[in-house]
Short mmCIF file of N, CA and C in Angstrom, two decimals:
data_model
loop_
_atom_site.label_atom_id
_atom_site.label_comp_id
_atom_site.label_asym_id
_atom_site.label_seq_id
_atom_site.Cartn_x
_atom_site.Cartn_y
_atom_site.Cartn_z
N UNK F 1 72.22 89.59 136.83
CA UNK F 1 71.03 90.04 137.52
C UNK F 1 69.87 89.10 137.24
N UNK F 2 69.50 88.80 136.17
CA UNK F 2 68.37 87.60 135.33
C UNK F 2 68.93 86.68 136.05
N UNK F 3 70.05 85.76 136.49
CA UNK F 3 70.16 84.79 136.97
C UNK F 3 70.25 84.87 138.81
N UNK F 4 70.23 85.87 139.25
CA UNK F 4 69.51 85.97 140.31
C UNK F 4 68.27 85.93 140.93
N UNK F 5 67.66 86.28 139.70
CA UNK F 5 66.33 86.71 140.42
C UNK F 5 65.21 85.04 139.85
N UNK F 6 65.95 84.18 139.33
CA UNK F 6 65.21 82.68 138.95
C UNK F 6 65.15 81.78 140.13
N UNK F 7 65.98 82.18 141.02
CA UNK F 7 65.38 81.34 142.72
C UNK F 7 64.57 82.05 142.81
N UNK F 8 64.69 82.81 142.77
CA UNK F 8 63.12 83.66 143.85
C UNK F 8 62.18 83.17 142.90
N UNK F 9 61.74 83.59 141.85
CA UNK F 9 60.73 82.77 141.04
C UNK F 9 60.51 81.72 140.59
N UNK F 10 61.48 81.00 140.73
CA UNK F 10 60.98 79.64 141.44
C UNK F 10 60.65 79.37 142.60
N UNK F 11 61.13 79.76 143.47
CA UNK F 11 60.57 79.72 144.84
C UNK F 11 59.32 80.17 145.29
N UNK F 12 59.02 81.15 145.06
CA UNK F 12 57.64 81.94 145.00
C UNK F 12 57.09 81.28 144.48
N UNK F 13 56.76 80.51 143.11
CA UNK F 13 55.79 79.99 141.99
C UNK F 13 55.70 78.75 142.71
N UNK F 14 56.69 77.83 143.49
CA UNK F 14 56.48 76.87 143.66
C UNK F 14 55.36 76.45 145.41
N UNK F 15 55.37 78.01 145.85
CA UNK F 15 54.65 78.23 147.10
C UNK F 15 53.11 78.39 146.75
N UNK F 16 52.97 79.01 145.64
CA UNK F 16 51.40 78.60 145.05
C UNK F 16 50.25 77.40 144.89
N UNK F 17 49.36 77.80 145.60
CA UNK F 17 48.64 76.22 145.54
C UNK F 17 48.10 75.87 144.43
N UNK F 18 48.64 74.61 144.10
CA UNK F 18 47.21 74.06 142.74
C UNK F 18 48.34 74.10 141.65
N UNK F 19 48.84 75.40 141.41
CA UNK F 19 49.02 76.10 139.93
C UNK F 19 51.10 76.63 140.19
N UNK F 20 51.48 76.35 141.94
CA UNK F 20 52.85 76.21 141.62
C UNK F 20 53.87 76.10 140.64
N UNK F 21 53.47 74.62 140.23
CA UNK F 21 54.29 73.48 139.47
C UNK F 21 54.13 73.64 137.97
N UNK F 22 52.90 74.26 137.52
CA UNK F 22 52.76 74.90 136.42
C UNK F 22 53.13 76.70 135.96
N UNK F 23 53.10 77.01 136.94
CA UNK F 23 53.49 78.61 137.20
C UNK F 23 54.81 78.46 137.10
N UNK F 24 55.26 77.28 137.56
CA UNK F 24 57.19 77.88 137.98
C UNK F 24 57.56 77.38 136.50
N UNK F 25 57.41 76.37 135.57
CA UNK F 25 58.54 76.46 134.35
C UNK F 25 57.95 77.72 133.58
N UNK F 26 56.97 78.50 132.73
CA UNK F 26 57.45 79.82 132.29
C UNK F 26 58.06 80.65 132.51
N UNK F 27 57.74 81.09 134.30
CA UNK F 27 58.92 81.92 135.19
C UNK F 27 60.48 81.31 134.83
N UNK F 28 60.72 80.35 134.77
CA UNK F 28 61.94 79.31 134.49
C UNK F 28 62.48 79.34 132.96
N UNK F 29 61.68 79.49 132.11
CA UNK F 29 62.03 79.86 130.66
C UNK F 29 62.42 81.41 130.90
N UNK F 30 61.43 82.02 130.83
CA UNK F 30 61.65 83.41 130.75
C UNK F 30 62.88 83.76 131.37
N UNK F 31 63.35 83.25 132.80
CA UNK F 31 64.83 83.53 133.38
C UNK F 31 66.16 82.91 132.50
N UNK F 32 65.26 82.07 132.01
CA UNK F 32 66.70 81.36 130.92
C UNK F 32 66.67 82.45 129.73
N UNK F 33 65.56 82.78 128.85
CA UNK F 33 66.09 83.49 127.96
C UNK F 33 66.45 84.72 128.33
N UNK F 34 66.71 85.81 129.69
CA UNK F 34 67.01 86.93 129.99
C UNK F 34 68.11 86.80 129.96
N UNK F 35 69.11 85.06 130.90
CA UNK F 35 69.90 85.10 131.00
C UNK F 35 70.53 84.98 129.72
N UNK F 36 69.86 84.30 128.59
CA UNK F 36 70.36 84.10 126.80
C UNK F 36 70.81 85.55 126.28
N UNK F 37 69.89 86.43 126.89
CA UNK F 37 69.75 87.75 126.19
C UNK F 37 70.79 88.85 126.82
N UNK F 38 71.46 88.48 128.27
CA UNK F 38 72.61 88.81 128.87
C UNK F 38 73.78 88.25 128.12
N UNK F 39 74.07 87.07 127.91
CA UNK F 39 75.02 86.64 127.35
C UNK F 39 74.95 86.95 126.07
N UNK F 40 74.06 86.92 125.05
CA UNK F 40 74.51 87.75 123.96
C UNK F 40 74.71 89.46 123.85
N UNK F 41 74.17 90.01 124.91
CA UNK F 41 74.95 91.53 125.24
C UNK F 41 76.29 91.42 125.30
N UNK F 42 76.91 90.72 126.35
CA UNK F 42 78.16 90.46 126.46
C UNK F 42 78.84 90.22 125.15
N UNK F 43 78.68 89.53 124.66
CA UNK F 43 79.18 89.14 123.22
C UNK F 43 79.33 90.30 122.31
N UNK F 44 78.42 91.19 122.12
CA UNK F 44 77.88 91.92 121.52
C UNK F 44 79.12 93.06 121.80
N UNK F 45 79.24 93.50 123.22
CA UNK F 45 80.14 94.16 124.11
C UNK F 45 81.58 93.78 123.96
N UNK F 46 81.74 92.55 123.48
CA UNK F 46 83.38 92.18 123.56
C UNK F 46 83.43 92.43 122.18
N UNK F 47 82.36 92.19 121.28
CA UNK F 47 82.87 92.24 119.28
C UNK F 47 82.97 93.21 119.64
N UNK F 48 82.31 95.05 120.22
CA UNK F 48 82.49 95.63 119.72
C UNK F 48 83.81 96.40 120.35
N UNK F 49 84.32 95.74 121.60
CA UNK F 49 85.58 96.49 121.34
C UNK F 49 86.82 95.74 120.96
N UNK F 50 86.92 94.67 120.05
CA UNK F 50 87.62 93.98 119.60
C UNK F 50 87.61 95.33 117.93
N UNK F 51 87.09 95.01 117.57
CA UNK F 51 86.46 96.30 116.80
C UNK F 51 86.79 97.59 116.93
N UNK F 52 86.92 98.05 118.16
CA UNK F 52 87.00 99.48 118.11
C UNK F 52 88.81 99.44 118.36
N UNK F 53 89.03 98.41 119.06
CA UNK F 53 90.82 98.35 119.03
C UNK F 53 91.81 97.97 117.86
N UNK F 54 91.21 97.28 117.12
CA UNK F 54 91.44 97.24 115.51
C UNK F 54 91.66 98.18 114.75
N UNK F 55 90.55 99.29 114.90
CA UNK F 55 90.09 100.23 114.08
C UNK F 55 91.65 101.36 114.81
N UNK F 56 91.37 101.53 116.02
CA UNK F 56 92.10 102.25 116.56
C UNK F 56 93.81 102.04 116.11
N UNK F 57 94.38 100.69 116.44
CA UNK F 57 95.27 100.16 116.10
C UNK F 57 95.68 100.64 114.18
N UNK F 58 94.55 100.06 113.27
CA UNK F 58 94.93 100.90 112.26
C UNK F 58 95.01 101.94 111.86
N UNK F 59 94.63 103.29 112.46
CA UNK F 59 94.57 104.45 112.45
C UNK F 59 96.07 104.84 112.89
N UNK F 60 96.58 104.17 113.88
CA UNK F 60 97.83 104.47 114.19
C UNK F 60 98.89 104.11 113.15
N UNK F 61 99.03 102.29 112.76
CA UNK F 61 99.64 101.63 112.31
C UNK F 61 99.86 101.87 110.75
N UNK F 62 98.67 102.67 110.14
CA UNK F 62 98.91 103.39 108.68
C UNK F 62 99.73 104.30 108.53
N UNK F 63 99.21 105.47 109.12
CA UNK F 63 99.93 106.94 108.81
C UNK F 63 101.49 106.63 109.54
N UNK F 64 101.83 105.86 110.22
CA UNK F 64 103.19 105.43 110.63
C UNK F 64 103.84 104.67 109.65
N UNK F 65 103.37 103.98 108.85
CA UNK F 65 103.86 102.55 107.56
C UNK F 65 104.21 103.65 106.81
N UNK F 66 102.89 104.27 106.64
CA UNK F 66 103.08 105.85 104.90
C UNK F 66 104.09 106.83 105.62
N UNK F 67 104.58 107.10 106.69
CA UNK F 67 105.84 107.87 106.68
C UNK F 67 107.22 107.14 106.69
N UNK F 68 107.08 105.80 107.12
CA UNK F 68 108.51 104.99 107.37
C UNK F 68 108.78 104.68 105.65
N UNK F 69 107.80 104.29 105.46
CA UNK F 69 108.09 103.54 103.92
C UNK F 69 108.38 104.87 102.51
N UNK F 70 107.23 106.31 102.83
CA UNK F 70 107.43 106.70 101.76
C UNK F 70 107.87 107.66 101.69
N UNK F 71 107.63 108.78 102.80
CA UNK F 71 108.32 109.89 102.94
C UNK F 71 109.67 109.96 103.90
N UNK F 72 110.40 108.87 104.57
CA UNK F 72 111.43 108.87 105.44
C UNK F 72 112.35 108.47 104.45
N UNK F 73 112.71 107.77 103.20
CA UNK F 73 113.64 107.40 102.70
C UNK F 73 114.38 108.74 101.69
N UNK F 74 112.99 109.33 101.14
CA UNK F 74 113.36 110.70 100.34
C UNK F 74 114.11 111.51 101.31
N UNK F 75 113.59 111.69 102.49
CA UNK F 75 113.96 112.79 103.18
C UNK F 75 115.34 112.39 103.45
N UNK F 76 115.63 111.47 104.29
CA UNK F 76 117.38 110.73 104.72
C UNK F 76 117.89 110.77 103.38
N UNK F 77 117.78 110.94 101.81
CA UNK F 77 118.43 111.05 100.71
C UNK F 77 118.69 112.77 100.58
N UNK F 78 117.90 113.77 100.83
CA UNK F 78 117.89 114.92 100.98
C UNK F 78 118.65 115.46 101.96
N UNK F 79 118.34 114.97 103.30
CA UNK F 79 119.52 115.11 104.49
C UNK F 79 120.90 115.09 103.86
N UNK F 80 121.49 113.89 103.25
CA UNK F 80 122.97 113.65 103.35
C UNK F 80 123.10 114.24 101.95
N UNK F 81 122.25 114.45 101.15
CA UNK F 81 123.03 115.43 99.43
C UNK F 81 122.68 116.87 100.51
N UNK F 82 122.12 117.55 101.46
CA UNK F 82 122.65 118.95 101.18
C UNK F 82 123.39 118.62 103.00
N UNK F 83 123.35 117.94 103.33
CA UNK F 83 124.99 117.90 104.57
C UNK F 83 126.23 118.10 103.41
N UNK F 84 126.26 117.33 102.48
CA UNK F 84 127.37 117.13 101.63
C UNK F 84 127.75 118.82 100.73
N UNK F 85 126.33 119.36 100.64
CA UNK F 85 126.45 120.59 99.91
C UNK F 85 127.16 121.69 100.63
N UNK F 86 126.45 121.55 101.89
CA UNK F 86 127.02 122.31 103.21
C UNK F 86 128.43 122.70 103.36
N UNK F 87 129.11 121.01 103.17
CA UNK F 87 130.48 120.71 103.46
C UNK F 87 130.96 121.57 102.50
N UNK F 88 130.33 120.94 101.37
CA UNK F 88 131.39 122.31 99.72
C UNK F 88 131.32 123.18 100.00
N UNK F 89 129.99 124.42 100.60
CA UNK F 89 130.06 125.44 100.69
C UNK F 89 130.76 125.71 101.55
N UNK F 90 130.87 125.76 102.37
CA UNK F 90 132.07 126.04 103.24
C UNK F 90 133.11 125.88 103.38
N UNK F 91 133.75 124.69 102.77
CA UNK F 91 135.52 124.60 101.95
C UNK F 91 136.20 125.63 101.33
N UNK F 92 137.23 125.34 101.23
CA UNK F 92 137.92 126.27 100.43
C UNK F 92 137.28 126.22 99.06
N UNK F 93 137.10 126.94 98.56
CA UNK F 93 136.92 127.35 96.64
C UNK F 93 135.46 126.54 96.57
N UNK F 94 134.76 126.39 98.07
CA UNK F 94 133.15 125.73 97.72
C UNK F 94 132.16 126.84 96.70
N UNK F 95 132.57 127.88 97.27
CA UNK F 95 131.72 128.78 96.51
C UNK F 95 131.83 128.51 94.48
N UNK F 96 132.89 128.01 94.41
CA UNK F 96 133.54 128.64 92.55
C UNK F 96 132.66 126.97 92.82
N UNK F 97 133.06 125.78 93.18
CA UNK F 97 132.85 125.10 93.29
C UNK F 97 131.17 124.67 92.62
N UNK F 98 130.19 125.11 93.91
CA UNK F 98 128.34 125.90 93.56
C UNK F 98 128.34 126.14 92.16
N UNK F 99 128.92 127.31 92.19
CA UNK F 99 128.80 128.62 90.88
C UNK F 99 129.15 127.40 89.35
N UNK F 100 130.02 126.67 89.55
CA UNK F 100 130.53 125.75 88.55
C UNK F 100 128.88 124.74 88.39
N UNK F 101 128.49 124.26 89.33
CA UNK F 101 127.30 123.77 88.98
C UNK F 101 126.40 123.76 88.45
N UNK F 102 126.53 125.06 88.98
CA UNK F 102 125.09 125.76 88.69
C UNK F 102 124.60 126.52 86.78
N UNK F 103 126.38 126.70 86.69
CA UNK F 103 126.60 126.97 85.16
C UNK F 103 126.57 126.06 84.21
N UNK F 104 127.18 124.68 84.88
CA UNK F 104 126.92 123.83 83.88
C UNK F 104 125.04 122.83 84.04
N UNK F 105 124.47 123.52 84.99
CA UNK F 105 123.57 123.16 85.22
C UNK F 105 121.83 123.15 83.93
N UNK F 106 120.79 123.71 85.04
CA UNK F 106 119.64 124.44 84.58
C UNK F 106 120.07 125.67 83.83
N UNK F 107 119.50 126.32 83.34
CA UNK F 107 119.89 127.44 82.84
C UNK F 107 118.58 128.45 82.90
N UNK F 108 117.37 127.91 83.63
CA UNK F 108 116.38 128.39 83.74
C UNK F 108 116.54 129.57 85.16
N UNK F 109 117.21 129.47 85.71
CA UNK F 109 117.39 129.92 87.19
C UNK F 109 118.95 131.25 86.74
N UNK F 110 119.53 131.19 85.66
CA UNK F 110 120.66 131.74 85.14
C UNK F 110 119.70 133.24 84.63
N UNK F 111 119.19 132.54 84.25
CA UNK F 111 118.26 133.95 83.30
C UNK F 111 118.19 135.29 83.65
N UNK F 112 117.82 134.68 85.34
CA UNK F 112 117.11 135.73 86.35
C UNK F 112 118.36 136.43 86.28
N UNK F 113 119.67 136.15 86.61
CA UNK F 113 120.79 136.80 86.88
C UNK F 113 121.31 138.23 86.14
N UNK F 114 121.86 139.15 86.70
CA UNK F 114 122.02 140.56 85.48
C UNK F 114 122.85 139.70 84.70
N UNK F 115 123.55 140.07 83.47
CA UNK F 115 124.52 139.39 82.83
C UNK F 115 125.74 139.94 82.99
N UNK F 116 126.94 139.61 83.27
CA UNK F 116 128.12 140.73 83.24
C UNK F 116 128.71 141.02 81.96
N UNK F 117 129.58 141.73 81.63
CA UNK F 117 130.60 142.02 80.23
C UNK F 117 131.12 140.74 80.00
N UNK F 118 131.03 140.54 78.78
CA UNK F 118 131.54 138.44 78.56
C UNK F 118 130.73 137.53 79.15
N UNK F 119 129.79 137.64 79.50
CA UNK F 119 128.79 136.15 80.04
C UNK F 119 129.03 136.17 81.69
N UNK F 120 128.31 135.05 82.40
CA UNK F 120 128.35 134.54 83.43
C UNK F 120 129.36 133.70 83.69
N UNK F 121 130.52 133.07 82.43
CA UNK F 121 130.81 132.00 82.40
C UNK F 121 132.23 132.62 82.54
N UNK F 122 132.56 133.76 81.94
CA UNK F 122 133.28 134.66 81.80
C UNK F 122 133.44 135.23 83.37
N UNK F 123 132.69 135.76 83.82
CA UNK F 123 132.81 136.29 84.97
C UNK F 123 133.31 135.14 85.87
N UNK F 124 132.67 134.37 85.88
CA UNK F 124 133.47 133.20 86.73
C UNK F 124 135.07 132.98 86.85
N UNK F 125 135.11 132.82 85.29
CA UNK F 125 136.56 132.69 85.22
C UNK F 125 137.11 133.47 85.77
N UNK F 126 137.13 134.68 85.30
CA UNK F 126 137.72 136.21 85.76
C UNK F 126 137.78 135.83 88.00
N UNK F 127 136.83 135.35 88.23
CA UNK F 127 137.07 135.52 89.65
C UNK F 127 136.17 136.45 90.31
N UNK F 128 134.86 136.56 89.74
CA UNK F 128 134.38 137.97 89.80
C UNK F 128 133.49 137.39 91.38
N UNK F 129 133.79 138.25 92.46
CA UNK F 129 133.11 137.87 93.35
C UNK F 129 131.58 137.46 93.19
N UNK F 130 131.05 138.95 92.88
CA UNK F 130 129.59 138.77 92.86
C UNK F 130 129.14 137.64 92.07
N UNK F 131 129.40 137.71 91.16
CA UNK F 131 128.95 136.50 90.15
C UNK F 131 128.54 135.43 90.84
N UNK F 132 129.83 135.07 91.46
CA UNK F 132 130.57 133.42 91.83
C UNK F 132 129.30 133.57 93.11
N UNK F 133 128.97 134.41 94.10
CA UNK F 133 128.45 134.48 95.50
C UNK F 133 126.68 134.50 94.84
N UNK F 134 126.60 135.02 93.86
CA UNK F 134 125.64 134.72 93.03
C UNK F 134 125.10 133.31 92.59
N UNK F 135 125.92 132.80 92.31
CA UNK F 135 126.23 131.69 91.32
C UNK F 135 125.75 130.72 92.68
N UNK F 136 126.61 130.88 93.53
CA UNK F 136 126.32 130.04 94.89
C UNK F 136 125.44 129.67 95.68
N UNK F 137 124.58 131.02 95.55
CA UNK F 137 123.22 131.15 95.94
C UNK F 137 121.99 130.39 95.62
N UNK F 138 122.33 130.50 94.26
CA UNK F 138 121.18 129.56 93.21
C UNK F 138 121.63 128.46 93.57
N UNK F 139 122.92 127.55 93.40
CA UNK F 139 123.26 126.43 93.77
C UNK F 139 122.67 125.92 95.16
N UNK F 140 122.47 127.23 96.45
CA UNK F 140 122.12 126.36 97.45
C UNK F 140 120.72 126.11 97.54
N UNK F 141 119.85 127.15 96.98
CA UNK F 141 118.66 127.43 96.77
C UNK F 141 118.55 125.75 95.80
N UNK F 142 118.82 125.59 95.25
CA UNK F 142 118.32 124.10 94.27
C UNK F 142 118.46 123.19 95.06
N UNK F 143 119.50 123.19 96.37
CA UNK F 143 119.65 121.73 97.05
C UNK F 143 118.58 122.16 98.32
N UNK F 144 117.99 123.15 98.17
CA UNK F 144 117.26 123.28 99.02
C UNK F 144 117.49 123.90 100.40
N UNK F 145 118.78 124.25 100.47
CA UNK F 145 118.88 125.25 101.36
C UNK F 145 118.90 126.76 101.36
N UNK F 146 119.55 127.71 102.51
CA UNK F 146 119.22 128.98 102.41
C UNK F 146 120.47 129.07 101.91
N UNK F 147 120.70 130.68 101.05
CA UNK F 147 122.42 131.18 101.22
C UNK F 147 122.92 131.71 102.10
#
């Protein structure tokens, strides 16, 4: 727009008698620095969305790095130990299988359990349903699934 309007004011300034030729270079500066002061808008306008696409770009490009890198490797290690738990539980003898774990395991999670005549360890042996379906429970509950 500033560099439009410097013909006309030159043109005009230079139609003036006497004082034309002196009238037209300030009109002539002044159109140069509007047009200076356009082109550094522009500038101004391109840093700042060079800037705002950066910013944007990292907002995306983080919280995507911090799940690929730190929470996707735990989880795919968690996936395939309770797919694998799954598989036992549901096999033949997966349950005694659990219950065996879980006994030679924690013993903090045993506590909770009633105790039977001869121990937990006892009952196992024996074959004692509840125990063992017991026993199983806690085992799936630790790998993080339901019973």
């Amino acid at each position: 727009m500033v560099g439009e309007i410097r013909p006309f004011a030159d043109r005009g300034a230079s139609k003036v008698p006497f004082v034309g030729g002196q009238l037209k270079k300030p009109l002539r500066s002044a159109a140069e620095a509007g047009t200076g002061l356009a082109d550094a808008g522009r500038s101004l306008q391109d840093t700042v969305g060079h800037v705002a696409m950066l910013t944007t770009v990292a907002l995306i490009v983080i919280p995507v790095v911090f799940v690929l890198l730190l929470w996707l490797p735990p989880r795919l290690r968690w996936i395939r130990r309770s797919a694998v738990t799954r598989r036992l539980a549901a096999g033949p003898g997966g349950a005694d299988i659990l219950a065996l774990r879980v006994l030679t395991g924690s013993q903090r999670e045993l506590a909770a359990l009633p105790t039977p005549p001869g121990g937990l360890a006892e009952a196992w042996r024996r074959g004692d349903k509840q125990v063992i379906a017991d026993l199983a429970a806690i085992g799936l509950r630790q790998a993080g699934l339901r019973a």
